[in-house]
C-alpha positions as a Markdown table, in Angstrom:
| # | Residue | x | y | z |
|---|---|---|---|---|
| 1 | Unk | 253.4 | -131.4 | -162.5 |
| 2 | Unk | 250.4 | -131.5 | -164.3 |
| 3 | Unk | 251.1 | -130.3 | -168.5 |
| 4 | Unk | 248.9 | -127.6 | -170.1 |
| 5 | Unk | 248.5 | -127.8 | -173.7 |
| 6 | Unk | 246.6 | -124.9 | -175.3 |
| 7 | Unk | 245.8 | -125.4 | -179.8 |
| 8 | Unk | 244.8 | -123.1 | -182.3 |
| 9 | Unk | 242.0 | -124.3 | -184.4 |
| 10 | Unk | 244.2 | -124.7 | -187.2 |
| 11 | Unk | 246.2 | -126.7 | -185.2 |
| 12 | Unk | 243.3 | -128.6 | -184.3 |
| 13 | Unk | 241.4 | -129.2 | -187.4 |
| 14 | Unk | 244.7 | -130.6 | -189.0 |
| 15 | Unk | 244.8 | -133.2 | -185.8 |
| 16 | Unk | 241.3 | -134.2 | -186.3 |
| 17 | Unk | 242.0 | -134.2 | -190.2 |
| 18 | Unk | 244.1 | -137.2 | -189.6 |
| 19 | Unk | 242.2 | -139.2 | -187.3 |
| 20 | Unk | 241.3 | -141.0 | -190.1 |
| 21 | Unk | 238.6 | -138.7 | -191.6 |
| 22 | Unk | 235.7 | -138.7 | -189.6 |
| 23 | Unk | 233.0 | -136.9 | -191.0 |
| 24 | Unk | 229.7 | -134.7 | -189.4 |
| 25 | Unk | 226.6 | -135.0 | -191.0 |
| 26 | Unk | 223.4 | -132.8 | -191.7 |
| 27 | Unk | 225.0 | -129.6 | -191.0 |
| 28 | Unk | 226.3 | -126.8 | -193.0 |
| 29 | Unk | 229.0 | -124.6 | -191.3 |
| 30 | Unk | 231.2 | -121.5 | -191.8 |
| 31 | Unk | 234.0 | -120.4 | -189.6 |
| 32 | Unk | 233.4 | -117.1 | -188.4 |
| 33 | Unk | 235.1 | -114.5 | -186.6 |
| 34 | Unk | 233.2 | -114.6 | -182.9 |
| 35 | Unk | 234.3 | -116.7 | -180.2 |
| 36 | Unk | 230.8 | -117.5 | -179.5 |
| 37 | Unk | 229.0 | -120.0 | -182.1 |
| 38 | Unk | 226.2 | -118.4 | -183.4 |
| 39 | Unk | 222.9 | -120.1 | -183.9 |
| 40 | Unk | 220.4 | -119.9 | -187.1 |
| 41 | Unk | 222.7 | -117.2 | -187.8 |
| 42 | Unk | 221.3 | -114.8 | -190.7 |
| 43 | Unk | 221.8 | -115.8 | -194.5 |
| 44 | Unk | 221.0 | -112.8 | -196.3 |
| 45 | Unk | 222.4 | -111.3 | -198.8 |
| 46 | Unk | 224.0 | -108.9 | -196.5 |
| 47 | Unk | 225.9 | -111.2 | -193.9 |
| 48 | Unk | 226.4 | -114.5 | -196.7 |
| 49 | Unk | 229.0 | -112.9 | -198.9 |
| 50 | Unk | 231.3 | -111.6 | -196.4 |
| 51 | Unk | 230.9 | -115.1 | -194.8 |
| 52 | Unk | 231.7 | -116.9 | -197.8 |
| 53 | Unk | 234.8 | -114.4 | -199.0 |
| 54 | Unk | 235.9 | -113.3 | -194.9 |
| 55 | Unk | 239.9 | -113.7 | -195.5 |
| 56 | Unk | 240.2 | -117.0 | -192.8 |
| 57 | Unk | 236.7 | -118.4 | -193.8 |
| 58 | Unk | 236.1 | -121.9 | -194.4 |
| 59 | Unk | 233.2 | -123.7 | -196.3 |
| 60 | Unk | 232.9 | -126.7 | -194.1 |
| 61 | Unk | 229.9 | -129.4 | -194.3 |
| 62 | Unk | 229.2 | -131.2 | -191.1 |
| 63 | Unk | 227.3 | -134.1 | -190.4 |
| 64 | Unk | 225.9 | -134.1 | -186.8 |
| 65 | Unk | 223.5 | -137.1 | -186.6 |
| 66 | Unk | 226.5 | -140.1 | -186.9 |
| 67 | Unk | 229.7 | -140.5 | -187.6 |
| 68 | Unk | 230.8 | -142.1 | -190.7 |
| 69 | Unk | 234.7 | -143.9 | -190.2 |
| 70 | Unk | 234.8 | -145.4 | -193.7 |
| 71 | Unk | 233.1 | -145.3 | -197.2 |
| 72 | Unk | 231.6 | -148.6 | -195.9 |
| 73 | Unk | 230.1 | -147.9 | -192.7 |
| 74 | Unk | 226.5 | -147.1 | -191.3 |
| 75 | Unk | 225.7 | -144.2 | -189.9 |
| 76 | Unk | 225.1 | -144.7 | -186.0 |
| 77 | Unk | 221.3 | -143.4 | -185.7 |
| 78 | Unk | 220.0 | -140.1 | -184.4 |
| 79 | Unk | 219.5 | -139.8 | -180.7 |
| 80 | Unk | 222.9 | -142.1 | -179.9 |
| 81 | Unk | 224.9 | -139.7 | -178.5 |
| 82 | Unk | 228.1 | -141.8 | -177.9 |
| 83 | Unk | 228.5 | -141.1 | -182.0 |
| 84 | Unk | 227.5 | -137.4 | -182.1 |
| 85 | Unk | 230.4 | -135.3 | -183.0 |
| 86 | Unk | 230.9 | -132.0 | -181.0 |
| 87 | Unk | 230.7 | -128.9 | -183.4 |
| 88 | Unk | 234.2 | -127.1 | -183.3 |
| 89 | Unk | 234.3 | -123.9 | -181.6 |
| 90 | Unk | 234.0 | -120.7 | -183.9 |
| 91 | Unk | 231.9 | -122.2 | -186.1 |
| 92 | Unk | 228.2 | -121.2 | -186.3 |
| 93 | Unk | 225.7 | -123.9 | -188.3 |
| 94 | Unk | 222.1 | -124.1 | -189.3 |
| 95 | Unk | 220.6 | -127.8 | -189.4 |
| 96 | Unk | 220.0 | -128.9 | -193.2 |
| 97 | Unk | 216.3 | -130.2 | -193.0 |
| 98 | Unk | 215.4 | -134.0 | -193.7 |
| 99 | Unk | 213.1 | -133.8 | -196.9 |
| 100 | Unk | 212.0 | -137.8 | -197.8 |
| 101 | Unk | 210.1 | -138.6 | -200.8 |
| 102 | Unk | 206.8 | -140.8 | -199.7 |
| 103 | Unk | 206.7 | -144.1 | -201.4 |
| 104 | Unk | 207.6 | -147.6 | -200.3 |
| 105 | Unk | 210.9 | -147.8 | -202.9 |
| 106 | Unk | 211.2 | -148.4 | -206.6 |
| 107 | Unk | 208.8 | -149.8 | -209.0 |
| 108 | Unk | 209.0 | -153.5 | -210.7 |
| 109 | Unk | 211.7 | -153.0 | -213.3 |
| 110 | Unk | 209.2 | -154.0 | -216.5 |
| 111 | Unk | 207.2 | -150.8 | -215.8 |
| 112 | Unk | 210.1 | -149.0 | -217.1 |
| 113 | Unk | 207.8 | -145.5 | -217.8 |
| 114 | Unk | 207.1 | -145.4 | -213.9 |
| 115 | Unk | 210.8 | -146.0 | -213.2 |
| 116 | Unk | 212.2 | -142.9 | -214.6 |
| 117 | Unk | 209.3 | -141.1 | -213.0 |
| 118 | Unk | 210.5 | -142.8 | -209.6 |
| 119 | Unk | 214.1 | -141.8 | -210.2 |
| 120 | Unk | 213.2 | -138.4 | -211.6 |
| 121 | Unk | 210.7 | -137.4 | -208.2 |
| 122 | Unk | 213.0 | -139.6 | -205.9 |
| 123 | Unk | 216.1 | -137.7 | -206.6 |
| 124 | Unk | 217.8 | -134.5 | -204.9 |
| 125 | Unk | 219.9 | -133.9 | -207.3 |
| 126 | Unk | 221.9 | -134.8 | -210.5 |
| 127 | Unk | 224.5 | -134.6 | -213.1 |
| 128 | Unk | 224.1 | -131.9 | -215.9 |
| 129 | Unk | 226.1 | -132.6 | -219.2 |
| 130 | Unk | 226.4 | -129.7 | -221.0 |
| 131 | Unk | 228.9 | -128.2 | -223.7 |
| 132 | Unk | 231.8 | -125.7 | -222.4 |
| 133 | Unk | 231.9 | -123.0 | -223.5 |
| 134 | Unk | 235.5 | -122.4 | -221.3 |
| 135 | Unk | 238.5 | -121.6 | -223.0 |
| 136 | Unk | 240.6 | -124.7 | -222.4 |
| 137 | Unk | 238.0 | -127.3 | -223.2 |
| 138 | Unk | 235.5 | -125.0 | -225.6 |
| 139 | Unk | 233.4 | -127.5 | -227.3 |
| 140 | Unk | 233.9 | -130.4 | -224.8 |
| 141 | Unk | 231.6 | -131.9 | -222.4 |
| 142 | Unk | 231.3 | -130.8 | -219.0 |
| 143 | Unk | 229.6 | -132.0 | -216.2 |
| 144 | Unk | 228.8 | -130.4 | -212.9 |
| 145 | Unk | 226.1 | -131.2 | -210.1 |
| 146 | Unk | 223.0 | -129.6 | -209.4 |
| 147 | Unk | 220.0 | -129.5 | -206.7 |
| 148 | Unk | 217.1 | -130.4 | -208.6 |
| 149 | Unk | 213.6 | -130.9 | -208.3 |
| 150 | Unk | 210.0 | -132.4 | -210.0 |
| 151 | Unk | 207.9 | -130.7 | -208.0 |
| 152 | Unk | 206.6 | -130.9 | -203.8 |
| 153 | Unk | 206.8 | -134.0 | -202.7 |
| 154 | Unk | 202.9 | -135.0 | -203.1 |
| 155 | Unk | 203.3 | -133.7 | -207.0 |
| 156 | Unk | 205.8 | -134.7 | -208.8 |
| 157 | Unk | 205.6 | -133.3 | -212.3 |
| 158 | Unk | 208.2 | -135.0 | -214.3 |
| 159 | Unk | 209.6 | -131.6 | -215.4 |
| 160 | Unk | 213.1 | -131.1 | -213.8 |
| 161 | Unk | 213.5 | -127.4 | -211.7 |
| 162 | Unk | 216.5 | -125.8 | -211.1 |
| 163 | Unk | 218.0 | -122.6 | -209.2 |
| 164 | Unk | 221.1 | -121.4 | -210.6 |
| 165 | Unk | 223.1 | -118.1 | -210.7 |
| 166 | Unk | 225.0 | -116.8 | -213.8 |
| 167 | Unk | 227.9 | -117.4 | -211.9 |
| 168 | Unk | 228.5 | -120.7 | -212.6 |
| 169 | Unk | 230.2 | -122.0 | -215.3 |
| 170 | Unk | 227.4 | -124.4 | -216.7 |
| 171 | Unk | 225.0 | -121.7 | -216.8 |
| 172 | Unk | 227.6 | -119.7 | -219.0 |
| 173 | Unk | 227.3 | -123.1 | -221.1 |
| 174 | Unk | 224.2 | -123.0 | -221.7 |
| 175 | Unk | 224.4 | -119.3 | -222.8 |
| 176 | Unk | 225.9 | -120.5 | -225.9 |
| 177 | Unk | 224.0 | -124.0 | -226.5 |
| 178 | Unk | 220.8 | -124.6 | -224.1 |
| 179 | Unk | 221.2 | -128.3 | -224.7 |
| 180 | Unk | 222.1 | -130.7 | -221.9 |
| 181 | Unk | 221.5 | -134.4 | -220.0 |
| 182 | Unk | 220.9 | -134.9 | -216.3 |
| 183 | Unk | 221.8 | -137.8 | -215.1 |
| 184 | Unk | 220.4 | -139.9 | -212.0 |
| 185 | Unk | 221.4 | -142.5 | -210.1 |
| 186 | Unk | 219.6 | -145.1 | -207.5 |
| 187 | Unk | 222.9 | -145.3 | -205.9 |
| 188 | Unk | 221.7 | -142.1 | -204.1 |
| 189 | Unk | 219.0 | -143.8 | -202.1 |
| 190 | Unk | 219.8 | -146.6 | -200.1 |
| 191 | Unk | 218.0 | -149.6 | -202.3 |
| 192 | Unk | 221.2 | -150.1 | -204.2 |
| 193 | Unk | 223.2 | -150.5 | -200.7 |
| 194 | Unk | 220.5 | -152.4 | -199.4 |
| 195 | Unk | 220.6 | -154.8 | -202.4 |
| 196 | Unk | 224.4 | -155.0 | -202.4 |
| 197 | Unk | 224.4 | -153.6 | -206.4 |
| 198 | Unk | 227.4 | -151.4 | -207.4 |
| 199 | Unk | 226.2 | -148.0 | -209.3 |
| 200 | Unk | 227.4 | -149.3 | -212.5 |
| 201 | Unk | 225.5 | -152.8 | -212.0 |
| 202 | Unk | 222.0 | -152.2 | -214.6 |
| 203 | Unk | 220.0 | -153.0 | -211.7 |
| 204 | Unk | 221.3 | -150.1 | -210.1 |
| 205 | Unk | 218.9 | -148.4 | -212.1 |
| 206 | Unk | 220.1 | -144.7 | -214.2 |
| 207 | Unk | 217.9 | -142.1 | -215.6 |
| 208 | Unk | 219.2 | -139.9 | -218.2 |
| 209 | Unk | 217.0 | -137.0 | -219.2 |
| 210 | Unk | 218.3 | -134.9 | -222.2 |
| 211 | Unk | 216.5 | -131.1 | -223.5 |
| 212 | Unk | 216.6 | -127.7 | -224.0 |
| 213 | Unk | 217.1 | -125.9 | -220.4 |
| 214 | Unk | 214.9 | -122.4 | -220.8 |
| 215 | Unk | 214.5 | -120.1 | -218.1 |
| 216 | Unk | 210.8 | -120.3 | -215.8 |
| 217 | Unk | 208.4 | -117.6 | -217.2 |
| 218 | Unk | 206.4 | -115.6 | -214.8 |
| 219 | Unk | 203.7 | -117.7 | -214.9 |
| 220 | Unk | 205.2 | -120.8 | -213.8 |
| 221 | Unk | 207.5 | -118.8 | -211.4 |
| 222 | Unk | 205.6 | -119.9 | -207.7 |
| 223 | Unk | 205.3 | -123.4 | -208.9 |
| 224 | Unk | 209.3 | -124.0 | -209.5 |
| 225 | Unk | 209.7 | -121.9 | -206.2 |
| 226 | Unk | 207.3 | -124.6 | -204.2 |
| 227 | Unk | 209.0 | -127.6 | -206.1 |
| 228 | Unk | 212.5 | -126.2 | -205.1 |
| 229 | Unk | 212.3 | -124.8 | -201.7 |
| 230 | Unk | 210.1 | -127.6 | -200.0 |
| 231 | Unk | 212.7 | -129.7 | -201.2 |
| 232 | Unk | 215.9 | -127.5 | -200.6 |
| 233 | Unk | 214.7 | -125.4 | -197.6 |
| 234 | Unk | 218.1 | -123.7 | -197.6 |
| 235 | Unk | 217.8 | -122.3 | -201.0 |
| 236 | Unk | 215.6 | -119.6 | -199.9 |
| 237 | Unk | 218.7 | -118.2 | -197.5 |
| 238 | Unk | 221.2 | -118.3 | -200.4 |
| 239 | Unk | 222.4 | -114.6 | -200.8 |
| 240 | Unk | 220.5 | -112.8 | -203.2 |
| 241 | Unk | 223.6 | -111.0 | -204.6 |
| 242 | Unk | 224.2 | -114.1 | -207.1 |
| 243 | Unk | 221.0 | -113.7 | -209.0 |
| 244 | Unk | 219.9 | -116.7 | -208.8 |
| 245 | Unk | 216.7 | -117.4 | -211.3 |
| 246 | Unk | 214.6 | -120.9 | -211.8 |
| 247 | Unk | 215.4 | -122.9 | -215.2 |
| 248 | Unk | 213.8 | -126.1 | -216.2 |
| 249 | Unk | 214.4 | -129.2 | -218.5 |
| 250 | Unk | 212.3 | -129.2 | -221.5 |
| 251 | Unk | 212.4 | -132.8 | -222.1 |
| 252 | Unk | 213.3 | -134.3 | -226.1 |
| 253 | Unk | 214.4 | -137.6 | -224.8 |
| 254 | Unk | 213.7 | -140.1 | -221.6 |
| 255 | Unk | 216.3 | -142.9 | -221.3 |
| 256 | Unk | 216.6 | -145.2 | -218.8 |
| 257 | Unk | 218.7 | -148.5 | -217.7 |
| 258 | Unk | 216.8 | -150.2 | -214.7 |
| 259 | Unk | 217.5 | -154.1 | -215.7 |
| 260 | Unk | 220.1 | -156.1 | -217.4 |
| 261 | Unk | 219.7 | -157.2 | -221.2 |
| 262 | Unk | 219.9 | -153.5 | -222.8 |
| 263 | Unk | 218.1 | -149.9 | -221.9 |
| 264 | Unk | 214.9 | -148.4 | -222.8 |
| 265 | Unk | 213.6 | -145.1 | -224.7 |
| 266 | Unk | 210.5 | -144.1 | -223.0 |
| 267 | Unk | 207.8 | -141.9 | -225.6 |
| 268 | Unk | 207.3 | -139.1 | -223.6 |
| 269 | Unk | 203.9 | -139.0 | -223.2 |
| 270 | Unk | 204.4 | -141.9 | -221.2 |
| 271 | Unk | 207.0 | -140.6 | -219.3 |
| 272 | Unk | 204.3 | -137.8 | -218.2 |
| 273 | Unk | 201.4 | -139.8 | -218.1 |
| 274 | Unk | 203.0 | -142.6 | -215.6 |
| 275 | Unk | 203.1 | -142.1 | -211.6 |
| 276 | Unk | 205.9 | -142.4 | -209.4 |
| 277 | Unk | 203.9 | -143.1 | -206.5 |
């Protein structure tokens, strides 16, 4: 007699959670109540929240174009549908879009002004050092990652955008002292992989960018909104309920590790006047 055997997605996701974590890519996923999966389902500020907070909810991101077994491996590309990983039931999911800065890979290392440029236009997102005002480590540093941008990706400024809500603890830091450092890494492109260089190896090159974060005037208001959703088209579905505002770097120091044999302090009017492209 031929078995039956029926599982609860709990059931499920902690069997699949063990097959030695696979993971979906280029998808971003809530569990919702429906037994149908919903498509491009709405983001605003109505439907979001009660996603986000609904009392079985899960934040999920999944990764549809490969599968990824280990740290180590490649991801199997698009189109190869032996490695595309079925999207559980109950879960509805908008596709994250591919946004790839133009540009044939890093500059020579000596043209150290047009490296941090690179970096800066190059990168999605960074670390932002700031000082806590929490109650536990009040006065300490504290880091947390952010979506960032330089501008569209044929105009790349050199000033760093953000989106942030008053929610978040960094933005409460910089409330109380509008100092901070962002931090970037090559180790988020591929070069590093490509070139076999571990993030902490000086060739791996590392931009650190340190100012006074001010909120965008009115003025420059469209400008950070083109430089931050053509790069993070999702952004402009984020519920409006968190208040999020634009905030930018205003920039006191550029410095920069892209070779062995010590780091570099770029003049800033360098920094601005070079080209990433």
């Amino acid at each position: 007699m031929r078995r039956t055997f029926y599982f609860t997605l709990p059931v499920l996701a902690n069997i699949l959670t063990a097959c030695t974590g696979y993971t979906l890519r280029n998808s971003v996923s809530w569990a919702v109540s429906s037994n149908d999966a919903v498509e491009d389902a709405d983001l605003s500020e109505e439907v979001a929240p009660a996603l986000l907070v609904e009392g079985g909810g899960l934040w999920k991101q999944a990764y549809s174009a490969g599968v990824i077994k280990n740290p180590g491996d490649r991801v199997q590309p698009e189109g190869d549908s032996s490695t595309v990983a079925q999207r559980p039931a109950r879960l509805f999911s908008y596709r994250t879009e591919k946004v790839k800065v133009a540009g044939g890979g890093p500059p020579p290392h000596q043209e150290t002004a047009r490296t941090a440029r690179y970096i800066a236009h190059s990168s999605d997102w960074g670390s932002l050092a700031t000082i806590s005002s929490q109650d536990k480590i009040k006065g300490l540093p504290f880091g947390n990652i952010f979506s960032i941008s330089d501008g569209p990706l044929d105009n790349s400024t050199g000033v760093i955008y953000f989106y942030v809500t008053p929610m978040d603890n960094t933005v409460s830091d910089l409330k109380m002292n509008p100092y901070a450092s962002i931090t970037f890494s090559e180790a988020e492109s591929n070069f590093c992989r490509q070139m076999i260089y571990d993030p902490e190896d000086p060739r791996c090159a590392r931009l650190t960018l340190t100012g006074k974060m001010v909120e965008v005037t009115p003025e420059e208001l469209a400008f950070a909104k083109e430089a931050m959703f053509s790069r993070h088209p999702v952004m402009a579905k984020w519920p409006v309920g968190h208040k999020w505002f634009f905030m930018k770097l205003d920039l006191i120091q550029v410095w920069l590790q892209d070779w062995t044999g010590g780091t570099s302090l770029i003049p800033l009017e360098e920094y601005f006047k070079a080209s990433p492209f």
